[in-house]
PDB file of C-alpha atoms and ligand atoms in Angstrom:
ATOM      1  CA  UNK A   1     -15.954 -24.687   0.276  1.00 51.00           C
ATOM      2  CA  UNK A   2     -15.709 -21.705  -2.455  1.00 50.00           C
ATOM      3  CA  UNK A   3     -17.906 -21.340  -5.474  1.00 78.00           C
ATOM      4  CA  UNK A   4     -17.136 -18.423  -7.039  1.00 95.00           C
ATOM      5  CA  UNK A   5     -13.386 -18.095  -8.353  1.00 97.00           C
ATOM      6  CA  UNK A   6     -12.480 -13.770  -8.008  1.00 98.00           C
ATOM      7  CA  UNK A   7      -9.165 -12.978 -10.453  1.00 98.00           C
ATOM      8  CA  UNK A   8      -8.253  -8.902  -9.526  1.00 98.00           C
ATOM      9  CA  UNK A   9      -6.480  -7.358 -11.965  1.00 98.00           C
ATOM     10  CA  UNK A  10      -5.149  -3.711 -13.553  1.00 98.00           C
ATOM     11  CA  UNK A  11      -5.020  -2.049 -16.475  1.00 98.00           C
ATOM     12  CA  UNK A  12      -2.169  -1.259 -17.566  1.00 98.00           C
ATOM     13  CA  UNK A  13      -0.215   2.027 -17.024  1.00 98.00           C
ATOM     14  CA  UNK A  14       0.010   4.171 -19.723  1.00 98.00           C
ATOM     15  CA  UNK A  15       3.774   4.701 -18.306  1.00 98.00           C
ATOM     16  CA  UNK A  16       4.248   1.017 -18.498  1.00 98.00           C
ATOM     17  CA  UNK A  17       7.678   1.198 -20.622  1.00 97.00           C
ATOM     18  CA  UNK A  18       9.429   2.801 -17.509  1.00 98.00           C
ATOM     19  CA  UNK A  19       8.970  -0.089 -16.032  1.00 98.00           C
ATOM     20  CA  UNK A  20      11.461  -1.717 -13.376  1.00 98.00           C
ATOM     21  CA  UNK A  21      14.030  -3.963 -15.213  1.00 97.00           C
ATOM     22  CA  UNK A  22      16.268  -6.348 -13.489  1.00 96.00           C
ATOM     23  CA  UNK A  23      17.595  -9.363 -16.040  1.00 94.00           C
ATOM     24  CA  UNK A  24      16.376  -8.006 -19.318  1.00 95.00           C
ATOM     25  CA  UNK A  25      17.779  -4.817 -21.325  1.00 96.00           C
ATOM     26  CA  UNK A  26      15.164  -1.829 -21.826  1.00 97.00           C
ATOM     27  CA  UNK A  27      13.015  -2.267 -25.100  1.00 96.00           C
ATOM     28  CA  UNK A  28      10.475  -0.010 -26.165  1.00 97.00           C
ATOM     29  CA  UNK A  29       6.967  -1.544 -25.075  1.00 98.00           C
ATOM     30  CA  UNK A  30       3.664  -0.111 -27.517  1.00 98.00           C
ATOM     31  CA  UNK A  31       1.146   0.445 -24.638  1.00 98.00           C
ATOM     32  CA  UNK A  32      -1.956   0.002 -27.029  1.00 98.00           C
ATOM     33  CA  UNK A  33      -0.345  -3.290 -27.878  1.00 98.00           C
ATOM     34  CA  UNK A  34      -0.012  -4.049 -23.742  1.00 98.00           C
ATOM     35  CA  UNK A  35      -3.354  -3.158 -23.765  1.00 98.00           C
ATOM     36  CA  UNK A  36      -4.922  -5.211 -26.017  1.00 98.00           C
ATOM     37  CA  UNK A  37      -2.831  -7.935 -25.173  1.00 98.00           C
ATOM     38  CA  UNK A  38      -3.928  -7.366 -21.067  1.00 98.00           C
ATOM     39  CA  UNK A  39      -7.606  -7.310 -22.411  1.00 98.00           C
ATOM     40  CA  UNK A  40      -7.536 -10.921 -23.866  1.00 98.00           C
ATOM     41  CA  UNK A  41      -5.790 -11.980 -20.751  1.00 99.00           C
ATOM     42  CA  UNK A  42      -8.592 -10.543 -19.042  1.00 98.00           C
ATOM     43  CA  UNK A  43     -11.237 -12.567 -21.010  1.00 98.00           C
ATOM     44  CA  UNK A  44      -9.214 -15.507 -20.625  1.00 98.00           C
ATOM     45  CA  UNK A  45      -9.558 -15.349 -17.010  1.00 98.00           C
ATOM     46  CA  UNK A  46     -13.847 -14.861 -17.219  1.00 98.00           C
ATOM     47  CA  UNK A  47     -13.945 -17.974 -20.058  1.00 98.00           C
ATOM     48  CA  UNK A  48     -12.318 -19.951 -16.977  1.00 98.00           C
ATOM     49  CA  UNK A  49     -14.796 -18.826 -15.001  1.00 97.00           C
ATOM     50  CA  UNK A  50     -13.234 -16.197 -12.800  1.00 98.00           C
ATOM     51  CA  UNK A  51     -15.149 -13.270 -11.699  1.00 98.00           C
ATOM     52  CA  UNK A  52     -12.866 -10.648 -12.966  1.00 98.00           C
ATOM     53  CA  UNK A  53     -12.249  -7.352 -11.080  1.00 98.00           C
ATOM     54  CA  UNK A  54     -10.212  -5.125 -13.222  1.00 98.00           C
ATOM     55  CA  UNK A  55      -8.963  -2.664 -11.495  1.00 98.00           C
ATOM     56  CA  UNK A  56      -8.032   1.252 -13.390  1.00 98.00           C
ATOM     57  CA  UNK A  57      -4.589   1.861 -14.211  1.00 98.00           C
ATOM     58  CA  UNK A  58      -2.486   3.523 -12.214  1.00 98.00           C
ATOM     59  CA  UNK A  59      -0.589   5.574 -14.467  1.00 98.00           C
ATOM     60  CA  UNK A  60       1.889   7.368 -11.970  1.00 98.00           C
ATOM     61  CA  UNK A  61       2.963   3.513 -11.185  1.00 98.00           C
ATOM     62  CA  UNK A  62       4.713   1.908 -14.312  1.00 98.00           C
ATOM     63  CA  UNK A  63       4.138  -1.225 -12.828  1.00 98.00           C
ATOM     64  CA  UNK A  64       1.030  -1.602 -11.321  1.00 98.00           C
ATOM     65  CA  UNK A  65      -0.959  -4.002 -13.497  1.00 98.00           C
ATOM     66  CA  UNK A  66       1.307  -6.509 -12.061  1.00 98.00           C
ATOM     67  CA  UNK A  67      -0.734  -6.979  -9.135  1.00 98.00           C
ATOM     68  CA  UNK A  68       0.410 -10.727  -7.943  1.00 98.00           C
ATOM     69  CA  UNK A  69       3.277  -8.632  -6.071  1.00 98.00           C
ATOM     70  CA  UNK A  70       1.206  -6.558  -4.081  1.00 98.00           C
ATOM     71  CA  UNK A  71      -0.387  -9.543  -2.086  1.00 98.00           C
ATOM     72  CA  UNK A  72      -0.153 -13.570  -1.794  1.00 98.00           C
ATOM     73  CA  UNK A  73      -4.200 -14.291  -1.275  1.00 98.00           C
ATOM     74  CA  UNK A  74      -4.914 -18.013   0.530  1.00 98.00           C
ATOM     75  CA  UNK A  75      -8.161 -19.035   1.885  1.00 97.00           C
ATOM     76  CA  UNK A  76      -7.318 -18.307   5.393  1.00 97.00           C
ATOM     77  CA  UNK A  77      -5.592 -15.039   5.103  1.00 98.00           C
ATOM     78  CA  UNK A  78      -4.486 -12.722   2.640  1.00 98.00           C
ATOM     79  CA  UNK A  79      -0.804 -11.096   3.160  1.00 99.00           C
ATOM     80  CA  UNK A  80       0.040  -7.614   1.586  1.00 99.00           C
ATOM     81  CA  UNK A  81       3.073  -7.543   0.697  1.00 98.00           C
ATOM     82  CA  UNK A  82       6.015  -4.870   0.809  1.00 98.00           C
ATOM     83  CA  UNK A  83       7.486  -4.550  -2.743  1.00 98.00           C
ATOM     84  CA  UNK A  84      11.437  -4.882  -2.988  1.00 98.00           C
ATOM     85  CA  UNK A  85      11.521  -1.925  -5.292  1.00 98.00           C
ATOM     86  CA  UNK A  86      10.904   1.089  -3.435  1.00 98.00           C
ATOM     87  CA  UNK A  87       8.878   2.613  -6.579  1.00 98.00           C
ATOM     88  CA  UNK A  88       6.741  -0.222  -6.275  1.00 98.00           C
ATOM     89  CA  UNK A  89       5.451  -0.111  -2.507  1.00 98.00           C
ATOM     90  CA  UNK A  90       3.173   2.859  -3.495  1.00 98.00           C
ATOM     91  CA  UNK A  91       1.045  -0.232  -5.789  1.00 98.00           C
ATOM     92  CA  UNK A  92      -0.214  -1.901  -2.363  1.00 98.00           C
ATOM     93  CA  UNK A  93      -3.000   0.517  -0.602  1.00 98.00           C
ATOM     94  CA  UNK A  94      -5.107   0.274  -3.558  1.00 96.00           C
ATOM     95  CA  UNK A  95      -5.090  -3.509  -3.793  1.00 98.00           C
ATOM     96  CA  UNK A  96      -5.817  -3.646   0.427  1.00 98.00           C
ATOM     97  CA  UNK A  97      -9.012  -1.983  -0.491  1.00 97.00           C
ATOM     98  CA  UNK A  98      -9.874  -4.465  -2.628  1.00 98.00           C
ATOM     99  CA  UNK A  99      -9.212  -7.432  -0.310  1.00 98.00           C
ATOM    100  CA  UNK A 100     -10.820  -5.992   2.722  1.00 98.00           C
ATOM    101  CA  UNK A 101     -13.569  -7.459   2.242  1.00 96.00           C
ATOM    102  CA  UNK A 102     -12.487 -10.893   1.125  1.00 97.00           C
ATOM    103  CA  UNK A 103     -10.160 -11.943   3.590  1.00 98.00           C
ATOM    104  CA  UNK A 104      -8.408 -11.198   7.325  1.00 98.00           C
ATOM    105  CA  UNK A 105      -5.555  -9.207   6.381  1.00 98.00           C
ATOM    106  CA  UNK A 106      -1.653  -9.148   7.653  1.00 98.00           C
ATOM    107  CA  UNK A 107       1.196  -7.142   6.098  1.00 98.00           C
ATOM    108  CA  UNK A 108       4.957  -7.363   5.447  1.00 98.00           C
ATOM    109  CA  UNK A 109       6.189  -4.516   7.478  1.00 98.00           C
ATOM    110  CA  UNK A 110       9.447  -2.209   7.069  1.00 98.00           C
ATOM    111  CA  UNK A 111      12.298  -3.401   6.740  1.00 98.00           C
ATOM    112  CA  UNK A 112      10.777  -6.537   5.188  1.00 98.00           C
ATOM    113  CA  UNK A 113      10.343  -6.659   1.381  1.00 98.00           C
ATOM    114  CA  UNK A 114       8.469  -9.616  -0.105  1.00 98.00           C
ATOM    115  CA  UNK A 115       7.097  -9.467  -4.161  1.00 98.00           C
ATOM    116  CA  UNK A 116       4.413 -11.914  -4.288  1.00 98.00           C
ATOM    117  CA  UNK A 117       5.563 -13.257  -7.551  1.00 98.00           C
ATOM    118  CA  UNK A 118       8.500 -14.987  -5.602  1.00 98.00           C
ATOM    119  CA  UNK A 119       5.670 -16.893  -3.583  1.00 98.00           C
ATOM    120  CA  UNK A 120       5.210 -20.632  -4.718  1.00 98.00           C
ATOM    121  CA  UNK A 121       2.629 -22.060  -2.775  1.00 98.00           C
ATOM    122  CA  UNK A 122       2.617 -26.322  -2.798  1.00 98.00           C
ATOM    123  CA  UNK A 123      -0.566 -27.535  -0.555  1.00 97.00           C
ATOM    124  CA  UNK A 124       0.374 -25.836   2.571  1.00 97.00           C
ATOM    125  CA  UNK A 125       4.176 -24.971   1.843  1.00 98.00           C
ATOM    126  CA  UNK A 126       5.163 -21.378   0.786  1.00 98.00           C
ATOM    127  CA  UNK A 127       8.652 -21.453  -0.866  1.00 98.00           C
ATOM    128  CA  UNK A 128       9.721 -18.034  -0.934  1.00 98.00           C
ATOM    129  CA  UNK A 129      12.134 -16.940  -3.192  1.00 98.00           C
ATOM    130  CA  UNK A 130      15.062 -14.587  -1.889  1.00 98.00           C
ATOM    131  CA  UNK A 131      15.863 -12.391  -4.820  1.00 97.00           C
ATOM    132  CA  UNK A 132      16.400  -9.030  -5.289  1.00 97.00           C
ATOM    133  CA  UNK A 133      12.906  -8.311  -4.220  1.00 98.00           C
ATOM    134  CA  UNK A 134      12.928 -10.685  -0.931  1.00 98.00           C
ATOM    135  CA  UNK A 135      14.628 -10.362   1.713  1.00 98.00           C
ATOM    136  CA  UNK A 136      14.941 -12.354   5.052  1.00 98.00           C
ATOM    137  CA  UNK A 137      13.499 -10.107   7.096  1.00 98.00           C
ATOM    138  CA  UNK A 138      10.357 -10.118   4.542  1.00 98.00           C
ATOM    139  CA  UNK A 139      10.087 -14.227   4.353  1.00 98.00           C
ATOM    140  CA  UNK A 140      10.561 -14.276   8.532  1.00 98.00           C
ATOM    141  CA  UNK A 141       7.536 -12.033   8.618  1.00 98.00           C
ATOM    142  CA  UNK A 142       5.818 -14.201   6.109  1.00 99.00           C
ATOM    143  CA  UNK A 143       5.911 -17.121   8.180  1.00 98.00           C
ATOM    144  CA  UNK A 144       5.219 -15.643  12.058  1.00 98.00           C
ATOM    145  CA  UNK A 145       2.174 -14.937   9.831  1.00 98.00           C
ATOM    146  CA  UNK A 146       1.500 -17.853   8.263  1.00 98.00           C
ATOM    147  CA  UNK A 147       2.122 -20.539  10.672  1.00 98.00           C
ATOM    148  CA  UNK A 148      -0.655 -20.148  13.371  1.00 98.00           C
ATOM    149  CA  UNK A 149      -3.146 -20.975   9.536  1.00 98.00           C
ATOM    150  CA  UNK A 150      -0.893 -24.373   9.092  1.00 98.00           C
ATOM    151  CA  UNK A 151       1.425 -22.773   6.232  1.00 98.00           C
ATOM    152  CA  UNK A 152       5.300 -23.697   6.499  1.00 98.00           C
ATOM    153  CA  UNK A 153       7.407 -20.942   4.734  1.00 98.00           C
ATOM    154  CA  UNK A 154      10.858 -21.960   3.544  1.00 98.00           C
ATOM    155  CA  UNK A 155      13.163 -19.953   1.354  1.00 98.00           C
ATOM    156  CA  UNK A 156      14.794 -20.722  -1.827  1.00 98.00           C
ATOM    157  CA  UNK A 157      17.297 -18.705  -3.389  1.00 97.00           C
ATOM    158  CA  UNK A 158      16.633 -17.307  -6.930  1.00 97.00           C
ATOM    159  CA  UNK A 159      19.548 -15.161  -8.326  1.00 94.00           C
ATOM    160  CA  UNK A 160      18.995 -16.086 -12.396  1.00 95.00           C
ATOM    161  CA  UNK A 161      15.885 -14.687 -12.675  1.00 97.00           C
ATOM    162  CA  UNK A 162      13.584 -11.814 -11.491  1.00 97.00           C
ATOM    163  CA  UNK A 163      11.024 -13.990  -8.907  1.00 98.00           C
ATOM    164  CA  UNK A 164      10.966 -17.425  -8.185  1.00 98.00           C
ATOM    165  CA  UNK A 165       7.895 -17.622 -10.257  1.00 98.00           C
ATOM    166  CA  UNK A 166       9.759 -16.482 -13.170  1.00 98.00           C
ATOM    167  CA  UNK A 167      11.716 -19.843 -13.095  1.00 98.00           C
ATOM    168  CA  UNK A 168       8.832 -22.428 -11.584  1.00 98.00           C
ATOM    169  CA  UNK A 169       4.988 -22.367 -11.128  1.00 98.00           C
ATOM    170  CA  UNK A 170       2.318 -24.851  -9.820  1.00 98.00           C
ATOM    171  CA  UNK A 171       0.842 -26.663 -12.902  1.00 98.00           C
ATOM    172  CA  UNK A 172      -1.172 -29.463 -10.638  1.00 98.00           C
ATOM    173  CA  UNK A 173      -2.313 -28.662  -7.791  1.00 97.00           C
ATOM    174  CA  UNK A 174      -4.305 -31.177  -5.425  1.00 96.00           C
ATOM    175  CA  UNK A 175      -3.132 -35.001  -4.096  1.00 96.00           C
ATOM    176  CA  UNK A 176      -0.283 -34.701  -6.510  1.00 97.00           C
ATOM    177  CA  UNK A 177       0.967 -31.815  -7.518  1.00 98.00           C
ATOM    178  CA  UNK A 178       3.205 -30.902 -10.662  1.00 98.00           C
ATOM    179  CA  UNK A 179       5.527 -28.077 -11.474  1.00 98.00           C
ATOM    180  CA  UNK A 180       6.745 -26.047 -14.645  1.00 98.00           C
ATOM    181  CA  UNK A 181      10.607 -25.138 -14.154  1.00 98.00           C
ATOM    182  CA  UNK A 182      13.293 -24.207 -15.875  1.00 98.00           C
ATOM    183  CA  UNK A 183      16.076 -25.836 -14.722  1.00 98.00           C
ATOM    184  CA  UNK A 184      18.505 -23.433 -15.965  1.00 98.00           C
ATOM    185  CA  UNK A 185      17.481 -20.615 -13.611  1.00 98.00           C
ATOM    186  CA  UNK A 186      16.382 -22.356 -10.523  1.00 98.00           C
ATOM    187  CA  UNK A 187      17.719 -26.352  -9.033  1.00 96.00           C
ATOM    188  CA  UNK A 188      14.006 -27.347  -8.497  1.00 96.00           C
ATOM    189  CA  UNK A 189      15.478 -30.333  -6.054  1.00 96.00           C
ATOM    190  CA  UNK A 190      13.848 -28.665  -3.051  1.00 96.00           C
ATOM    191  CA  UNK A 191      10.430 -29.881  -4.474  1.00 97.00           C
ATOM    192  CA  UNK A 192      12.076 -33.203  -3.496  1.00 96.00           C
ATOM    193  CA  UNK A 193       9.522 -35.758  -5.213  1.00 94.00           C
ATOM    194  CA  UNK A 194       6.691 -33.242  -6.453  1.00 97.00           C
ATOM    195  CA  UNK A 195       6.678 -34.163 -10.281  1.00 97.00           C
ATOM    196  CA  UNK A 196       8.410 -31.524 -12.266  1.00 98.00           C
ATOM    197  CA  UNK A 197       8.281 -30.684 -16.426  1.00 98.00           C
ATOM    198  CA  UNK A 198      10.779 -28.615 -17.714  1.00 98.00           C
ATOM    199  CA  UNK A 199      10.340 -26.288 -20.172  1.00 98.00           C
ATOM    200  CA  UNK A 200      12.306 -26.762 -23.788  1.00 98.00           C
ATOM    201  CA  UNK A 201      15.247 -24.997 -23.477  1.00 98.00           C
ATOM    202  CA  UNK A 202      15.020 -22.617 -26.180  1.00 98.00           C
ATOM    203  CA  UNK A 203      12.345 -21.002 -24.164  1.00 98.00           C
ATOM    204  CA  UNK A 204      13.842 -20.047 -21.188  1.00 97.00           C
ATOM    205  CA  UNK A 205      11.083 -17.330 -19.849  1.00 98.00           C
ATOM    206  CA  UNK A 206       8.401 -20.225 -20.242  1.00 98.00           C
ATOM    207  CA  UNK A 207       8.652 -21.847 -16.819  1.00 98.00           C
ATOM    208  CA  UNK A 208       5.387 -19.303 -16.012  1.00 98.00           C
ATOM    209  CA  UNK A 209       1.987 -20.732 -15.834  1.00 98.00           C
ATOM    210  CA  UNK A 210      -0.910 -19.584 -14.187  1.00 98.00           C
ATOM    211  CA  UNK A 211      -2.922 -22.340 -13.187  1.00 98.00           C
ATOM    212  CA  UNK A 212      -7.146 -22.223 -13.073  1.00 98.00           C
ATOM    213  CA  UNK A 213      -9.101 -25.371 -12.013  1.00 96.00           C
ATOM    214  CA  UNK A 214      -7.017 -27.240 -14.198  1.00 96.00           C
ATOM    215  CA  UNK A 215      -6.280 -25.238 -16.846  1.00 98.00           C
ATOM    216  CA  UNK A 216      -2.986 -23.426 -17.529  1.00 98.00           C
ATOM    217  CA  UNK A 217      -3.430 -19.483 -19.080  1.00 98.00           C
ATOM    218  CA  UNK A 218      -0.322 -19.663 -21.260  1.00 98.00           C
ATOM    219  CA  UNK A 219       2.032 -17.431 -23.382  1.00 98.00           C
ATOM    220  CA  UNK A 220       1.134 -18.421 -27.041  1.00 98.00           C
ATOM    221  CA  UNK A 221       4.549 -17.493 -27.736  1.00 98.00           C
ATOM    222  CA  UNK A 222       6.005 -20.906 -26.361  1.00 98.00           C
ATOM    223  CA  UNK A 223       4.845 -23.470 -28.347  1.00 98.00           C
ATOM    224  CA  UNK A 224       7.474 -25.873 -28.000  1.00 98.00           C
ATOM    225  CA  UNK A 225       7.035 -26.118 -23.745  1.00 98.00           C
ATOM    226  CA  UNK A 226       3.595 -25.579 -24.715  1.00 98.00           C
ATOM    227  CA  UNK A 227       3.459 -29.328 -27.114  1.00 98.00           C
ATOM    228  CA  UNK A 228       5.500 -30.721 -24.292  1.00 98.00           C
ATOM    229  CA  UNK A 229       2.704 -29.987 -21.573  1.00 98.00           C
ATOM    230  CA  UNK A 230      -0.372 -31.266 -23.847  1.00 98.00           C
ATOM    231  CA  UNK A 231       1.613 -34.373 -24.560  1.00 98.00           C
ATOM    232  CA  UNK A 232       1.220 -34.825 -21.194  1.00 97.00           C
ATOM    233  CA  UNK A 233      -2.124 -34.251 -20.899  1.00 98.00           C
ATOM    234  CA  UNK A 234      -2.091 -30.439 -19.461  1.00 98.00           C
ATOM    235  CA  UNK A 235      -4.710 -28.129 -20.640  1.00 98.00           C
ATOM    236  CA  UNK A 236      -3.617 -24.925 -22.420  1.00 98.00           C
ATOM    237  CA  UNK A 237      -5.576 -21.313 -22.933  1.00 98.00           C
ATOM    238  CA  UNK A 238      -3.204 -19.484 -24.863  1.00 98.00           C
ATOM    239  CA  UNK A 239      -2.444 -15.573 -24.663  1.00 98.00           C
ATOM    240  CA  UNK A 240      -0.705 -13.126 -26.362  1.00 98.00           C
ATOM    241  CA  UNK A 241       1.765 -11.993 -23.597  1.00 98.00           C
ATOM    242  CA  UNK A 242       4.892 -11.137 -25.385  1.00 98.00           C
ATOM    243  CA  UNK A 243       4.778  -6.943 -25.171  1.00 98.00           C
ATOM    244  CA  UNK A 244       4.070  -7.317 -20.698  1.00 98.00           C
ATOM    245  CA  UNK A 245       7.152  -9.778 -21.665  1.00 98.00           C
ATOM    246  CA  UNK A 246       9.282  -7.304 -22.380  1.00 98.00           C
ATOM    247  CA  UNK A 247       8.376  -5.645 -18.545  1.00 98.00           C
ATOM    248  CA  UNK A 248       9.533  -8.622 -17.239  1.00 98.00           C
ATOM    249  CA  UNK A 249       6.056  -9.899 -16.234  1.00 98.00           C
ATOM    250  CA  UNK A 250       4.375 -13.614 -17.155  1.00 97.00           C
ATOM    251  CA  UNK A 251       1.366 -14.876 -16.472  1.00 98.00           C
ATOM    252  CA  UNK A 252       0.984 -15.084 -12.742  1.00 98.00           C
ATOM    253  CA  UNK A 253       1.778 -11.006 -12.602  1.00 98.00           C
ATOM    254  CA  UNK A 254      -1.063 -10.034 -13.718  1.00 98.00           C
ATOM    255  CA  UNK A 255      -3.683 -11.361 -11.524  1.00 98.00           C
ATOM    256  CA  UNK A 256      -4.514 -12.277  -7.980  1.00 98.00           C
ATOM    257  CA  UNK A 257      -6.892 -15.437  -7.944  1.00 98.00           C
ATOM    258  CA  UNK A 258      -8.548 -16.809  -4.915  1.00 98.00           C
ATOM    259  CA  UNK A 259     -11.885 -18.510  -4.205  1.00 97.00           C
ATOM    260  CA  UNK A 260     -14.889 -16.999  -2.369  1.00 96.00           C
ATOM    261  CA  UNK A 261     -18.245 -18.079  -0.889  1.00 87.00           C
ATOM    262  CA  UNK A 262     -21.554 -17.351  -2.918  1.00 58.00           C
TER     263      UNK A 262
HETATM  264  C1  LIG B 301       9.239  -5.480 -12.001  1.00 73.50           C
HETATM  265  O1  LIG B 301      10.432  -5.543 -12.287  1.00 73.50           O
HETATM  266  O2  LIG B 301       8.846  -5.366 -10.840  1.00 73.50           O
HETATM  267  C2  LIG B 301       8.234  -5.512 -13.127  1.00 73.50           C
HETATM  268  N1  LIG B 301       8.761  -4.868 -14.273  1.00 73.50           N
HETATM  269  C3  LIG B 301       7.848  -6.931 -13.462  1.00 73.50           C
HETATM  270  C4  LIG B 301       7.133  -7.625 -12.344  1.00 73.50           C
HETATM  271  C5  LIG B 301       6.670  -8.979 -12.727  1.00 73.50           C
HETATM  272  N2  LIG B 301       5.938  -9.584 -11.677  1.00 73.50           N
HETATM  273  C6  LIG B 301       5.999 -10.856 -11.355  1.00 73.50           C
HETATM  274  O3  LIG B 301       6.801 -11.601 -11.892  1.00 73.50           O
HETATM  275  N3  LIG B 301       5.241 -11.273 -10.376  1.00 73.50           N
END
C-alpha cells in the first residue's frame, strides 16, 4: 500500500516560447505569466495532498517543465522514456535522477521514441498513442517491459492531436473507471465499455484532466466541460493553465504523480 502521494515537477524555462509546436500556430507566451500560472498548479497539487518536488528550470530546454514525457511512473516500475522530438531527449537524465530512488527503472532505447503524455493507463492496460512522438518501435519496447509486471500495452492511433492525452484522460480510476474525450480528435471505441464524458464541443483542448484521489486539477478556462463533469458528480480544482496552453501542454504535462511508502 502507498501513503504518501510524490507529484515531480519543473519550473518553467525561461525559453519556454520556443517551445515545440505541432497542431497549434506560434503565439507569443509571457514567461512571468507561465510562471505564475505553473506556481498555482504547483499548490494545487500540495492542497491534494501531493508531496511536491519541483524541480529548477532547465532553461537551455524550452520544454522541460513538461515532465509527464520524460517517464510513465507505475507502482512496479518506472519507464524513462525517449522523447519523439530530438530537442526533447536531452529533458530525461535529470528526471532518472529523480526516480532512482523511487522505483526499478527501464528505458525506451534508440530507435524507439515514446512521449509519456501519449500513455493512458486503464487498471493494468497501457494504450499508447502512435503520434508524431510514438513510434512502434517505442510502444514494442514499452510492452517487452511491461508485461513480465502484468501491464498489456496496445496502441491507438492519434493523428488530430499532439498525444493521446491531449484528446482522452482517466477521470475514474478504480472498479469502474471513466474517461474525458473528445470525440472529435480521437474514436474512444477502443475503451469498449469503460464509461466515457465528452467534453462540450466548443472546447476542444478540454479532454485533459489530471486525476488525484478523486479529484480532477482542471483548466479554469473550460467551464462549459467543466459544468458537464460536476453535474455528474466529478470533483473540480481549477487552474489557470491557458499561457502553458499556448505550448501545447494540459494538465497531465506538467507533473509525474505516483504513490510511495512512508
Ligand atoms: C511539445 O510539443 O513537446 C510541447 N510543446 C508540449 C508537450 C506537452 N506534453 C504533454 O502533452 N504531455
Amino acid at each position: 500500500m502507498t501513503s504518501v502521494r510524490m507529484a515531480i515537477t519543473r519550473k518553467v524555462s525561461r525559453s519556454i516560447a520556443d517551445c515545440q509546436l505541432t497542431h497549434l500556430d506560434r503565439e507569443p507566451i509571457d514567461y512571468a505569466t507561465a510562471a505564475r500560472q505553473h506556481e498555482a498548479y504547483e499548490h494545487a497539487l500540495a492542497e491534494l495532498g501531493c508531496r511536491v518536488l519541483s524541480l529548477p528550470p532547465i532553461d537551455a530546454l524550452p520544454d522541460a517543465v513538461f515532465v509527464e514525457d520524460a517517464a510513465i511512473v507505475l507502482d512496479e516500475i518506472a519507464v524513462i522514456c525517449r522523447p519523439g522530438a530530438p530537442a526533447r531527449q536531452p529533458e530525461t537524465p535529470s528526471i532518472v535522477e529523480v526516480l532512482l530512488p523511487w522505483r526499478e527503472l527501464a528505458a525506451i532505447e534508440t530507435p524507439g521514441t515514446v512521449d509519456g503524455g501519449d500513455l493512458l493507463r486503464v487498471g493494468r492496460t497501457i494504450w499508447a498513442g502512435r503520434s508524431t512522438r510514438t513510434n512502434a518501435e517505442g510502444v514494442a519496447q514499452l510492452r517487452a517491459i511491461l508485461a513480465p509486471h502484468g501491464y498489456a500495452v496496445h496502441e491507438v492511433a492519434i493523428d488530430r492531436a499532439l498525444h493521446l492525452k491531449s484528446a482522452i484522460t482517466l477521470i475514474r480510476d478504480g472498479d469502474e473507471p471513466a474517461v474525458l474525450v473528445n470525440p472529435a480528435w480521437i474514436d474512444a471505441s477502443f475503451l469498449g465499455a469503460i464509461e466515457r464524458i465528452e467534453v462540450d464541443p466548443s472546447e476542444p483542448a478540454a479532454g485533459n484532466a489530471l486525476l488525484l484521489g478523486e479529484t480532477l486539477i482542471y483548466p479554469e478556462a473550460f467551464a462549459r466541460t467543466r459544468e458537464k463533469l460536476e453535474a455528474q458528480g466529478f470533483a473540480i480544482h481549477p487552474v489557470p493553465a491557458s499561457e502553458l496552453a499556448k505550448a501545447e501542454g494540459g494538465v497531465t504535462c506538467c507533473s509525474l504523480v505516483f504513490g510511495v511508502g512512508g
